[in-house]
CSV table of N, CA, C and O in Angstrom, one decimal:
chain,number,residue,atom,x,y,z
H,291,GLN,N,0.7,-1.4,0.2
H,291,GLN,CA,0.2,0.3,0.1
H,291,GLN,C,0.7,1.2,-0.1
H,291,GLN,O,2.0,1.0,0.6
H,292,VAL,N,0.5,2.6,-0.8
H,292,VAL,CA,1.1,3.6,-0.6
H,292,VAL,C,0.3,4.6,0.5
H,292,VAL,O,-0.5,4.6,0.4
H,293,GLN,N,1.8,5.4,1.1
H,293,GLN,CA,1.4,5.7,1.7
H,293,GLN,C,1.7,7.2,1.5
H,293,GLN,O,2.4,7.5,1.3
H,294,LEU,N,0.5,8.0,1.1
H,294,LEU,CA,1.0,9.6,0.8
H,294,LEU,C,1.8,10.6,1.8
H,294,LEU,O,1.2,10.5,2.9
H,295,VAL,N,2.2,11.0,1.2
H,295,VAL,CA,3.2,12.1,1.8
H,295,VAL,C,2.9,13.4,1.7
H,295,VAL,O,2.7,14.2,0.5
H,296,GLU,N,2.3,14.5,2.5
H,296,GLU,CA,1.7,15.7,2.7
H,296,GLU,C,2.5,16.6,3.4
H,296,GLU,O,2.9,16.2,4.5
H,297,SER,N,2.5,18.2,3.2
H,297,SER,CA,3.3,18.8,3.9
H,297,SER,C,2.5,20.7,3.4
H,297,SER,O,1.7,20.5,2.4
H,298,GLY,N,3.2,21.6,3.9
H,298,GLY,CA,2.3,22.7,3.8
H,298,GLY,C,1.7,23.5,5.1
H,298,GLY,O,1.4,24.7,4.4
H,299,GLY,N,1.3,23.0,5.7
H,299,GLY,CA,0.5,23.7,6.6
H,299,GLY,C,1.1,24.5,7.7
H,299,GLY,O,2.5,24.4,7.4
H,300,GLY,N,0.1,25.2,8.2
H,300,GLY,CA,0.9,26.2,9.4
H,300,GLY,C,0.4,27.1,10.0
H,300,GLY,O,-1.0,26.9,9.6
H,301,LEU,N,0.4,28.0,10.6
H,301,LEU,CA,-0.3,29.2,11.1
H,301,LEU,C,-0.1,30.6,10.5
H,301,LEU,O,1.0,31.1,9.9
H,302,VAL,N,-1.7,30.9,10.0
H,302,VAL,CA,-1.3,32.5,9.1
H,302,VAL,C,-2.6,33.7,9.6
H,302,VAL,O,-3.5,33.0,10.5
H,303,GLN,N,-2.4,34.6,9.3
H,303,GLN,CA,-3.5,35.2,9.9
H,303,GLN,C,-4.5,35.5,8.6
H,303,GLN,O,-4.3,34.8,7.8
H,304,PRO,N,-5.6,35.5,9.1
H,304,PRO,CA,-6.9,35.6,8.3
H,304,PRO,C,-6.8,36.6,7.1
H,304,PRO,O,-5.9,37.4,7.3
H,305,GLY,N,-6.8,36.1,6.1
H,305,GLY,CA,-6.6,36.5,4.5
H,305,GLY,C,-4.8,36.3,4.2
H,305,GLY,O,-4.8,36.7,2.9
H,306,GLY,N,-4.6,35.5,4.8
H,306,GLY,CA,-3.6,34.6,4.4
H,306,GLY,C,-3.6,33.7,3.2
H,306,GLY,O,-4.7,33.5,3.2
H,307,SER,N,-2.2,33.2,3.1
H,307,SER,CA,-2.3,31.9,1.8
H,307,SER,C,-1.5,31.1,2.4
H,307,SER,O,-0.7,31.2,3.2
H,308,LEU,N,-1.7,29.9,2.0
H,308,LEU,CA,-0.5,28.7,2.2
H,308,LEU,C,-0.7,27.8,1.1
H,308,LEU,O,-1.8,28.2,0.1
H,309,ARG,N,0.3,26.8,0.6
H,309,ARG,CA,-0.1,25.9,-0.5
H,309,ARG,C,0.2,24.7,0.2
H,309,ARG,O,1.3,24.2,1.0
H,310,LEU,N,-0.4,23.6,-0.2
H,310,LEU,CA,-0.2,22.3,0.3
H,310,LEU,C,0.0,21.2,-0.9
H,310,LEU,O,0.1,21.7,-1.8
H,311,SER,N,1.0,20.5,-0.5
H,311,SER,CA,1.4,19.6,-1.1
H,311,SER,C,1.2,18.1,-1.0
H,311,SER,O,1.2,17.8,0.2
H,312,CYS,N,1.0,17.2,-2.0
H,312,CYS,CA,0.7,15.5,-1.7
H,312,CYS,C,1.4,15.2,-2.5
H,312,CYS,O,1.2,14.9,-4.0
H,313,GLU,N,2.3,14.4,-2.4
H,313,GLU,CA,3.4,13.3,-3.2
H,313,GLU,C,2.8,11.9,-2.9
H,313,GLU,O,2.7,11.4,-2.0
H,314,ALA,N,2.7,11.1,-4.2
H,314,ALA,CA,2.3,9.8,-4.2
H,314,ALA,C,3.1,9.3,-5.6
H,314,ALA,O,4.0,9.6,-6.4
H,315,SER,N,2.9,7.4,-5.2
H,315,SER,CA,4.0,6.9,-6.2
H,315,SER,C,3.3,7.2,-7.7
H,315,SER,O,2.1,7.6,-7.6
H,316,ARG,N,4.1,7.2,-8.5
H,316,ARG,CA,3.6,7.1,-10.2
H,316,ARG,C,2.3,6.6,-10.5
H,316,ARG,O,1.6,7.1,-10.7
H,317,ASN,N,2.3,4.9,-9.8
H,317,ASN,CA,1.1,4.5,-10.5
H,317,ASN,C,0.0,5.5,-9.9
H,317,ASN,O,-0.9,5.2,-10.5
H,318,ILE,N,-0.1,5.2,-8.6
H,318,ILE,CA,-0.9,6.1,-8.1
H,318,ILE,C,-1.8,7.5,-8.5
H,318,ILE,O,-2.7,7.2,-9.0
H,319,PHE,N,-0.4,7.9,-8.4
H,319,PHE,CA,-0.6,9.4,-9.3
H,319,PHE,C,-1.5,9.7,-10.3
H,319,PHE,O,-2.2,10.4,-10.7
H,320,ARG,N,-1.0,8.7,-11.6
H,320,ARG,CA,-1.7,8.7,-12.8
H,320,ARG,C,-3.4,7.9,-12.9
H,320,ARG,O,-4.0,8.3,-13.9
H,321,THR,N,-3.6,6.9,-11.8
H,321,THR,CA,-4.7,6.2,-12.2
H,321,THR,C,-5.9,6.8,-10.9
H,321,THR,O,-7.1,6.4,-11.4
H,322,HIS,N,-5.5,7.9,-10.1
H,322,HIS,CA,-6.4,8.1,-9.2
H,322,HIS,C,-6.5,9.4,-8.9
H,322,HIS,O,-6.2,10.3,-9.1
H,323,VAL,N,-8.0,9.7,-8.2
H,323,VAL,CA,-8.6,10.9,-8.1
H,323,VAL,C,-8.2,11.1,-6.8
H,323,VAL,O,-7.4,10.5,-5.8
H,324,MET,N,-7.3,12.4,-6.8
H,324,MET,CA,-6.5,12.8,-5.6
H,324,MET,C,-7.4,14.3,-4.9
H,324,MET,O,-7.8,15.0,-5.9
H,325,GLY,N,-6.9,14.5,-3.8
H,325,GLY,CA,-7.6,16.0,-3.3
H,325,GLY,C,-7.5,15.8,-2.0
H,325,GLY,O,-6.6,14.9,-1.2
H,326,TRP,N,-8.2,16.8,-1.1
H,326,TRP,CA,-8.2,16.9,0.6
H,326,TRP,C,-9.4,17.1,1.2
H,326,TRP,O,-10.4,17.7,0.6
H,327,TYR,N,-9.7,16.1,2.1
H,327,TYR,CA,-10.5,16.1,3.5
H,327,TYR,C,-9.9,17.0,4.2
H,327,TYR,O,-8.7,17.1,4.4
H,328,ARG,N,-11.0,17.7,5.6
H,328,ARG,CA,-10.4,18.6,6.3
H,328,ARG,C,-11.2,18.0,7.6
H,328,ARG,O,-12.4,17.5,7.2
H,329,GLN,N,-10.5,18.3,8.8
H,329,GLN,CA,-11.3,18.0,10.0
H,329,GLN,C,-11.1,18.7,10.6
H,329,GLN,O,-10.0,18.9,11.4
H,330,ALA,N,-12.0,19.4,11.7
H,330,ALA,CA,-11.8,20.2,12.7
H,330,ALA,C,-12.2,20.0,14.0
H,330,ALA,O,-12.7,18.7,13.7
H,331,PRO,N,-11.6,20.0,15.3
H,331,PRO,CA,-11.9,19.5,16.1
H,331,PRO,C,-13.3,19.2,16.6
H,331,PRO,O,-14.3,20.3,16.7
H,332,GLY,N,-13.5,17.9,17.3
H,332,GLY,CA,-15.0,17.7,17.2
H,332,GLY,C,-16.0,17.7,15.8
H,332,GLY,O,-17.5,17.8,16.4
H,333,GLN,N,-15.4,18.0,14.7
H,333,GLN,CA,-16.2,18.2,13.4
H,333,GLN,C,-16.1,17.0,12.8
H,333,GLN,O,-15.2,15.9,13.0
H,334,GLU,N,-17.0,16.8,11.6
H,334,GLU,CA,-17.0,15.7,10.9
H,334,GLU,C,-16.3,15.9,9.4
H,334,GLU,O,-15.6,17.0,9.6
H,335,ARG,N,-15.5,14.6,8.9
H,335,ARG,CA,-14.4,15.2,7.6
H,335,ARG,C,-15.1,15.3,6.8
H,335,ARG,O,-15.9,14.3,6.6
H,336,THR,N,-14.7,16.1,5.9
H,336,THR,CA,-15.5,17.1,5.0
H,336,THR,C,-14.7,16.9,4.0
H,336,THR,O,-13.2,17.4,4.1
H,337,LEU,N,-15.0,16.9,2.7
H,337,LEU,CA,-14.5,16.9,1.1
H,337,LEU,C,-13.9,18.5,1.1
H,337,LEU,O,-15.0,19.4,0.8
H,338,VAL,N,-13.0,18.7,0.5
H,338,VAL,CA,-12.9,20.2,0.2
H,338,VAL,C,-12.1,20.0,-1.3
H,338,VAL,O,-13.2,21.2,-1.4
H,339,THR,N,-11.8,19.4,-1.8
H,339,THR,CA,-11.4,19.3,-3.2
H,339,THR,C,-11.0,17.7,-3.9
H,339,THR,O,-10.5,17.3,-2.9
H,340,SER,N,-11.0,18.2,-4.9
H,340,SER,CA,-10.8,17.0,-5.9
H,340,SER,C,-10.2,17.3,-6.9
H,340,SER,O,-10.7,17.8,-7.9
H,341,ILE,N,-9.3,16.2,-7.8
H,341,ILE,CA,-8.6,16.4,-9.1
H,341,ILE,C,-8.7,14.7,-9.9
H,341,ILE,O,-7.9,14.0,-9.2
H,342,THR,N,-9.4,14.8,-11.2
H,342,THR,CA,-9.2,13.4,-11.4
H,342,THR,C,-7.4,13.6,-12.0
H,342,THR,O,-7.1,14.5,-12.2
H,343,SER,N,-7.3,12.3,-12.7
H,343,SER,CA,-6.1,12.3,-13.6
H,343,SER,C,-6.4,13.1,-14.8
H,343,SER,O,-4.7,13.4,-15.5
H,344,GLY,N,-7.4,13.3,-15.2
H,344,GLY,CA,-7.9,14.2,-16.6
H,344,GLY,C,-7.9,15.5,-16.2
H,344,GLY,O,-7.6,16.2,-17.6
H,345,GLY,N,-7.8,15.8,-15.0
H,345,GLY,CA,-7.8,17.4,-14.6
H,345,GLY,C,-9.1,18.0,-14.5
H,345,GLY,O,-8.9,19.1,-14.1
H,346,ILE,N,-10.3,17.0,-14.1
H,346,ILE,CA,-11.3,17.6,-13.8
H,346,ILE,C,-11.4,18.0,-12.1
H,346,ILE,O,-10.6,16.8,-11.4
H,347,THR,N,-11.6,19.4,-12.0
H,347,THR,CA,-11.5,19.7,-10.2
H,347,THR,C,-13.0,19.4,-9.8
H,347,THR,O,-13.9,20.0,-10.4
H,348,ASN,N,-13.1,19.9,-8.3
H,348,ASN,CA,-14.2,19.7,-7.6
H,348,ASN,C,-13.8,20.2,-6.1
H,348,ASN,O,-12.8,20.5,-5.7
H,349,TYR,N,-14.8,21.3,-5.8
H,349,TYR,CA,-14.7,21.9,-4.8
H,349,TYR,C,-15.7,22.2,-4.0
H,349,TYR,O,-17.1,22.4,-4.4
H,350,ALA,N,-15.3,22.2,-2.5
H,350,ALA,CA,-16.7,22.3,-1.7
H,350,ALA,C,-16.9,23.8,-1.9
H,350,ALA,O,-16.0,24.8,-2.0
H,351,ASP,N,-18.6,24.2,-1.6
H,351,ASP,CA,-19.0,25.6,-1.7
H,351,ASP,C,-18.3,26.8,-1.1
H,351,ASP,O,-18.0,27.5,-1.2
H,352,SER,N,-17.9,26.3,-0.1
H,352,SER,CA,-17.4,27.0,1.3
H,352,SER,C,-15.4,27.1,0.8
H,352,SER,O,-15.0,28.5,1.4
H,353,VAL,N,-14.9,26.6,0.0
H,353,VAL,CA,-13.7,26.9,-0.3
H,353,VAL,C,-13.7,27.4,-1.7
H,353,VAL,O,-12.3,28.3,-2.0
H,354,LYS,N,-15.0,27.1,-2.9
H,354,LYS,CA,-14.7,28.0,-3.8
H,354,LYS,C,-14.4,28.8,-4.3
H,354,LYS,O,-14.6,30.0,-3.8
H,355,ASP,N,-13.5,29.5,-5.2
H,355,ASP,CA,-13.1,30.7,-5.4
H,355,ASP,C,-12.0,31.5,-4.5
H,355,ASP,O,-11.1,32.4,-5.0
H,356,ARG,N,-11.7,30.6,-3.5
H,356,ARG,CA,-10.4,30.9,-2.8
H,356,ARG,C,-9.0,29.8,-2.7
H,356,ARG,O,-8.1,30.0,-2.5
H,357,PHE,N,-9.7,28.9,-3.0
H,357,PHE,CA,-8.8,27.4,-3.4
H,357,PHE,C,-8.8,27.0,-4.4
H,357,PHE,O,-9.8,27.0,-5.5
H,358,SER,N,-7.4,26.6,-4.6
H,358,SER,CA,-7.5,26.0,-6.0
H,358,SER,C,-6.0,24.7,-6.4
H,358,SER,O,-5.1,24.9,-5.8
H,359,ILE,N,-6.8,23.9,-6.9
H,359,ILE,CA,-5.8,22.6,-6.9
H,359,ILE,C,-5.3,22.7,-8.3
H,359,ILE,O,-5.9,22.2,-9.4
H,360,SER,N,-4.3,21.7,-8.2
H,360,SER,CA,-3.5,21.4,-9.8
H,360,SER,C,-2.8,20.4,-9.3
H,360,SER,O,-2.4,19.8,-8.7
H,361,ARG,N,-2.5,19.9,-10.6
H,361,ARG,CA,-1.6,18.8,-10.8
H,361,ARG,C,-0.1,18.8,-11.3
H,361,ARG,O,-0.3,19.9,-12.6
H,362,ASP,N,0.9,18.2,-11.1
H,362,ASP,CA,2.1,18.3,-11.7
H,362,ASP,C,2.7,17.1,-11.7
H,362,ASP,O,3.1,16.3,-11.1
H,363,ASP,N,2.3,16.7,-13.2
H,363,ASP,CA,2.8,15.2,-13.5
H,363,ASP,C,4.1,14.2,-13.6
H,363,ASP,O,4.5,13.9,-13.2
H,364,ALA,N,5.1,15.7,-13.3
H,364,ALA,CA,6.2,15.6,-13.4
H,364,ALA,C,6.7,15.2,-11.7
H,364,ALA,O,7.9,14.3,-12.0
H,365,GLN,N,6.1,15.5,-11.3
H,365,GLN,CA,6.6,15.4,-9.8
H,365,GLN,C,5.7,14.4,-9.1
H,365,GLN,O,6.2,14.1,-7.5
H,366,ASN,N,4.7,14.3,-9.5
H,366,ASN,CA,3.7,13.5,-9.1
H,366,ASN,C,3.1,13.7,-7.8
H,366,ASN,O,3.2,13.0,-6.4
H,367,THR,N,2.7,15.1,-7.8
H,367,THR,CA,2.4,16.0,-6.5
H,367,THR,C,1.0,16.5,-7.1
H,367,THR,O,0.6,17.5,-8.2
H,368,VAL,N,0.0,16.8,-6.1
H,368,VAL,CA,-0.9,17.0,-6.5
H,368,VAL,C,-0.6,19.1,-5.0
H,368,VAL,O,0.1,18.6,-4.1
H,369,TYR,N,-1.0,20.3,-5.6
H,369,TYR,CA,-1.1,21.3,-5.2
H,369,TYR,C,-2.2,21.8,-4.7
H,369,TYR,O,-3.1,21.8,-5.5
H,370,LEU,N,-2.3,22.4,-3.2
H,370,LEU,CA,-3.3,23.1,-3.3
H,370,LEU,C,-3.2,24.3,-2.6
H,370,LEU,O,-2.5,24.5,-1.4
H,371,ARG,N,-3.6,25.3,-3.5
H,371,ARG,CA,-3.5,26.9,-3.2
H,371,ARG,C,-4.4,27.3,-2.6
H,371,ARG,O,-5.4,27.3,-2.8
H,372,MET,N,-4.2,27.6,-1.1
H,372,MET,CA,-5.6,28.2,-0.3
H,372,MET,C,-4.9,29.7,-0.1
H,372,MET,O,-4.4,30.4,0.6
H,373,ASP,N,-6.1,30.9,-0.4
H,373,ASP,CA,-5.7,32.0,-0.9
H,373,ASP,C,-6.8,32.5,0.3
H,373,ASP,O,-8.0,32.1,0.5
H,374,SER,N,-6.9,33.9,0.9
H,374,SER,CA,-8.0,34.5,1.5
H,374,SER,C,-8.5,34.0,2.7
H,374,SER,O,-10.1,33.5,2.6
H,375,LEU,N,-7.3,33.1,3.4
H,375,LEU,CA,-7.7,32.0,4.4
H,375,LEU,C,-8.7,32.4,5.6
H,375,LEU,O,-8.8,33.6,6.0
H,376,LYS,N,-9.6,32.0,5.9
H,376,LYS,CA,-10.7,32.4,7.0
H,376,LYS,C,-10.0,31.7,8.6
H,376,LYS,O,-10.0,30.4,8.6
H,377,ASP,N,-11.2,32.3,9.6
H,377,ASP,CA,-10.9,31.2,10.5
H,377,ASP,C,-11.2,29.9,10.5
H,377,ASP,O,-11.0,29.1,11.2
H,378,GLU,N,-12.3,29.9,9.8
H,378,GLU,CA,-13.7,28.6,9.9
H,378,GLU,C,-12.9,27.4,8.7
H,378,GLU,O,-13.1,26.3,8.5
H,379,ASP,N,-11.5,27.8,8.3
H,379,ASP,CA,-10.8,26.9,7.6
H,379,ASP,C,-9.7,26.2,8.5
H,379,ASP,O,-8.7,25.2,7.8
H,380,THR,N,-9.7,26.9,9.7
H,380,THR,CA,-8.7,26.0,10.6
H,380,THR,C,-8.8,24.3,10.7
H,380,THR,O,-10.2,23.8,10.9
H,381,ALA,N,-8.5,23.5,10.7
H,381,ALA,CA,-8.6,22.2,10.4
H,381,ALA,C,-7.9,21.3,10.3
H,381,ALA,O,-5.9,22.3,9.8
H,382,VAL,N,-7.3,19.8,10.9
H,382,VAL,CA,-6.3,19.2,9.9
H,382,VAL,C,-6.8,18.4,8.3
H,382,VAL,O,-8.0,18.4,8.3
H,383,TYR,N,-5.8,19.1,7.8
H,383,TYR,CA,-6.1,18.5,6.2
H,383,TYR,C,-5.4,17.2,6.0
H,383,TYR,O,-4.1,16.7,5.7
H,384,TYR,N,-6.3,16.2,5.2
H,384,TYR,CA,-5.8,15.0,5.0
H,384,TYR,C,-6.1,14.9,3.3
H,384,TYR,O,-6.8,15.2,3.1
H,385,CYS,N,-5.0,14.9,2.7
H,385,CYS,CA,-4.5,14.1,1.8
H,385,CYS,C,-5.6,12.9,1.1
H,385,CYS,O,-4.8,12.3,2.0
H,386,TYR,N,-5.8,12.6,-0.1
H,386,TYR,CA,-6.4,11.2,-0.2
H,386,TYR,C,-5.9,11.0,-1.6
H,386,TYR,O,-6.1,11.8,-2.5
H,387,ALA,N,-6.5,9.7,-2.0
H,387,ALA,CA,-6.2,9.2,-3.3
H,387,ALA,C,-7.4,8.1,-3.6
H,387,ALA,O,-7.1,7.4,-2.5
H,388,ARG,N,-8.0,8.0,-4.4
H,388,ARG,CA,-9.4,6.9,-4.2
H,388,ARG,C,-9.0,6.6,-5.9
H,388,ARG,O,-9.2,7.3,-7.3
H,389,HIS,N,-9.3,5.1,-6.2
H,389,HIS,CA,-9.3,4.6,-7.6
H,389,HIS,C,-11.0,4.7,-8.3
H,389,HIS,O,-11.5,4.6,-7.3
H,390,PRO,N,-10.6,5.3,-9.1
H,390,PRO,CA,-12.0,5.6,-9.7
H,390,PRO,C,-12.8,4.3,-10.1
H,390,PRO,O,-14.5,4.8,-10.0
H,391,GLN,N,-12.7,3.5,-10.3
H,391,GLN,CA,-13.3,2.6,-10.2
H,391,GLN,C,-13.4,0.8,-8.8
H,391,GLN,O,-14.3,0.3,-8.7
H,392,LEU,N,-12.0,0.9,-8.4
H,392,LEU,CA,-11.9,0.4,-7.5
H,392,LEU,C,-12.1,1.5,-6.3
H,392,LEU,O,-12.5,2.3,-6.3
H,393,THR,N,-12.1,0.2,-5.3
H,393,THR,CA,-12.7,0.2,-4.1
H,393,THR,C,-11.1,0.8,-3.2
H,393,THR,O,-11.3,1.3,-1.8
H,394,ARG,N,-10.2,1.0,-3.5
H,394,ARG,CA,-8.8,1.7,-3.2
H,394,ARG,C,-9.1,3.2,-2.6
H,394,ARG,O,-9.5,4.2,-3.5
H,395,LEU,N,-8.4,3.3,-1.6
H,395,LEU,CA,-8.6,4.8,-0.6
H,395,LEU,C,-7.0,4.7,0.3
H,395,LEU,O,-7.0,4.0,0.6
H,396,TYR,N,-6.6,5.9,-0.1
H,396,TYR,CA,-5.2,5.6,0.6
H,396,TYR,C,-5.7,7.0,1.4
H,396,TYR,O,-6.0,8.2,0.5
H,397,TRP,N,-4.5,7.4,2.3
H,397,TRP,CA,-4.7,8.5,3.3
H,397,TRP,C,-3.2,9.2,3.5
H,397,TRP,O,-2.2,8.2,3.9
H,398,GLY,N,-3.2,9.9,3.0
H,398,GLY,CA,-1.9,11.1,4.3
H,398,GLY,C,-2.0,11.3,5.6
H,398,GLY,O,-2.8,10.8,6.2
H,399,GLN,N,-1.0,11.6,5.9
H,399,GLN,CA,-0.8,11.7,7.6
H,399,GLN,C,-1.5,12.9,8.2
H,399,GLN,O,-1.8,13.2,9.6
H,400,GLY,N,-1.8,13.5,7.7
H,400,GLY,CA,-2.7,15.4,7.6
H,400,GLY,C,-1.4,16.0,8.0
H,400,GLY,O,-0.4,15.9,8.8
H,401,THR,N,-2.0,17.3,8.1
H,401,THR,CA,-1.4,18.3,8.2
H,401,THR,C,-1.9,19.6,8.6
H,401,THR,O,-3.2,20.0,8.3
H,402,GLN,N,-1.6,20.2,9.9
H,402,GLN,CA,-2.4,21.1,10.6
H,402,GLN,C,-2.3,22.6,9.6
H,402,GLN,O,-1.3,23.0,9.5
H,403,VAL,N,-3.6,23.3,9.6
H,403,VAL,CA,-3.9,24.8,9.0
H,403,VAL,C,-4.6,25.2,10.1
H,403,VAL,O,-5.7,24.8,10.8
H,404,THR,N,-3.4,26.5,10.6
H,404,THR,CA,-4.7,26.9,11.5
H,404,THR,C,-4.3,28.7,11.2
H,404,THR,O,-3.1,28.8,10.9
H,405,VAL,N,-5.7,29.3,11.2
H,405,VAL,CA,-6.0,30.4,10.5
H,405,VAL,C,-6.3,31.4,12.0
H,405,VAL,O,-7.2,31.1,12.4
H,406,SER,N,-5.3,32.0,12.4
H,406,SER,CA,-5.9,32.8,13.4
H,406,SER,C,-5.3,34.3,13.7
H,406,SER,O,-4.0,34.2,13.0
H,407,SER,N,-5.6,35.3,14.2
H,407,SER,CA,-5.1,36.5,14.7
H,407,SER,C,-3.9,36.6,16.0
H,407,SER,O,-3.5,37.2,15.9
C-alpha cells in the first residue's frame, strides 16, 4: 500500500495564504482521483477538493473561488493553493487518493492549518 506524503500546513493570519502538497507513487498518481479532506476538532471530516487524472476539479462551496487544486505530472504531486484564508478554514487537512473504479483509498498523514489573529 502507498502512504501519501503531504506537507505545507502552518499558522497564518486571516486573509493569508498557504500551499499544501501531496506526493504519491507514479502508478497511484496516474490512476487515482486525489485531493483533500479536512477535519476540525469535534467536527466531521468533509471533502474540500478533488482532481482527476484528467484534470477535472471539484470544490466544496465553502472554498470555491479561494482554493485552487492542481497536478504536476512530472513530480507526482498535487498542490492546493489556499488564498483569503478564514478562521473557519482551521482544520487538519488530509490528502487522499481514490481509484475511480476500484474501492482502494489511501490517506496522507494530515497537516495542520490554523488561521488565527
